[in-house]
Structures are given as structure tokens and as C-alpha cells.
Amino acid sequence: FIVGGLLALAIAWMLRTTRMGLRLRVVGDSTDAARAMGLSPDRIRLLATGAGGALAGVGGAYLSLYYPGSWTEGISSGQGLMAIALVIFARWQPMRCLWAALLFGAAGAIGPALQSVGISTGYYLFAAAPYALTLAVMFITCRPNQTLSGAPGELSLTR
């Protein structure tokens, strides 16, 4: 948890203040502007995707090796889709992603927490809380005129 929080801070700082962050943001917003600056958008995207994949691999390794303590079939149970929704909800900002992840994690902890104090009625309903929260947040925050606010410009479908 602490490493994840520090990593979110470091990525937010890197994207905001370093030359590498500026290059990554330029490539995400406009490939034409990146090419005009003499950058290779394909190379930068490949490296950024590789770094994101490495971080996702660390998260997947933690999820499958440490979290349950044994092999469990279907352990991710759709959490990857929730992670994509989380990034859209947080408008592609690392610190907002951290807070949104804490919100979704708290929703996932409701069921086990209630079961530990003896409330087992409606356990399956509480187990579905993170997914229901994801749908509710996406429904509330993603309006047609606001869907891509904060998103990288290259994600626009109107090009």
C-alpha cells in the first residue's frame, strides 16, 4: 500500500515536472505536435505501454501469489475492467487514481468486514458492491459532453 501511494506520487510528479513527462503528455495529446518536436511517438508509446504493463504485472503477481495464499481459479474476477473504469473516472490523473482505488477497495471490503462481525445476510449483495459502485460512478460522471474531459487528445474519436 505504501509503495503504491509513493509510486502514484512519483508518477504524478514525473508527469507534471520532468522532460520525460512532458514528452509523454505531448505524445498522448497530439502526435503531430510530437513529430514537430522531433520525437518518435511510436517509440514513446511503446516504452510507456511497457512500463504500464510492468506495473500491471507486479499488481497481478501480488494478486495471484500473495493475496489468497493459494491458487484460486478466476481470482481477478473482472477487476481489470474496474481498473479501466477507475482510470476514466479519475480523468487520467495518478493521484485521483489513488483515491479512486481506495474508494473501490473500500467497497470491496464491505462484504468481508460485515461477515467478520457476524452479518452474513446479503453477503452476495455486498460482494457485488464494487461492481455496482463502478457502474454508478461511470453512469454519473460520464456524460456525453464531459466524457473525454482530461483524457489525452489522441483518444478522441472525432479526429
PDB file of C-alpha atoms in Angstrom, residues 56-76 79:
ATOM      1  CA  ALA A  56       0.250  -4.275 -14.073  1.00  0.00           C
ATOM      2  CA  GLY A  57       2.406  -7.410 -13.916  1.00  0.00           C
ATOM      3  CA  VAL A  58       3.574  -6.509 -10.408  1.00  0.00           C
ATOM      4  CA  GLY A  59      -0.059  -6.000  -9.383  1.00  0.00           C
ATOM      5  CA  GLY A  60      -1.072  -9.308 -10.956  1.00  0.00           C
ATOM      6  CA  ALA A  61       1.805 -11.119  -9.266  1.00  0.00           C
ATOM      7  CA  TYR A  62       0.739  -9.723  -5.903  1.00  0.00           C
ATOM      8  CA  LEU A  63      -2.872 -10.651  -6.559  1.00  0.00           C
ATOM      9  CA  SER A  64      -2.117 -14.229  -7.557  1.00  0.00           C
ATOM     10  CA  LEU A  65       0.793 -15.070  -5.241  1.00  0.00           C
ATOM     11  CA  TYR A  66       0.358 -13.186  -2.004  1.00  0.00           C
ATOM     12  CA  TYR A  67      -3.252 -12.129  -1.604  1.00  0.00           C
ATOM     13  CA  PRO A  68      -5.099 -15.503  -1.392  1.00  0.00           C
ATOM     14  CA  GLY A  69      -2.240 -17.607  -0.081  1.00  0.00           C
ATOM     15  CA  SER A  70      -3.141 -20.426  -2.506  1.00  0.00           C
ATOM     16  CA  TRP A  71      -4.172 -20.951  -6.102  1.00  0.00           C
ATOM     17  CA  THR A  72      -7.668 -19.706  -6.821  1.00  0.00           C
ATOM     18  CA  GLU A  73      -9.367 -20.023 -10.197  1.00  0.00           C
ATOM     19  CA  GLY A  74     -10.725 -16.726 -11.575  1.00  0.00           C
ATOM     20  CA  ILE A  75      -9.114 -14.644  -8.814  1.00  0.00           C
ATOM     21  CA  SER A  76      -9.183 -11.372 -10.749  1.00  0.00           C
ATOM     22  CA  GLN A  79     -11.097  -6.310 -11.529  1.00  0.00           C
TER      23      GLN A  79
END
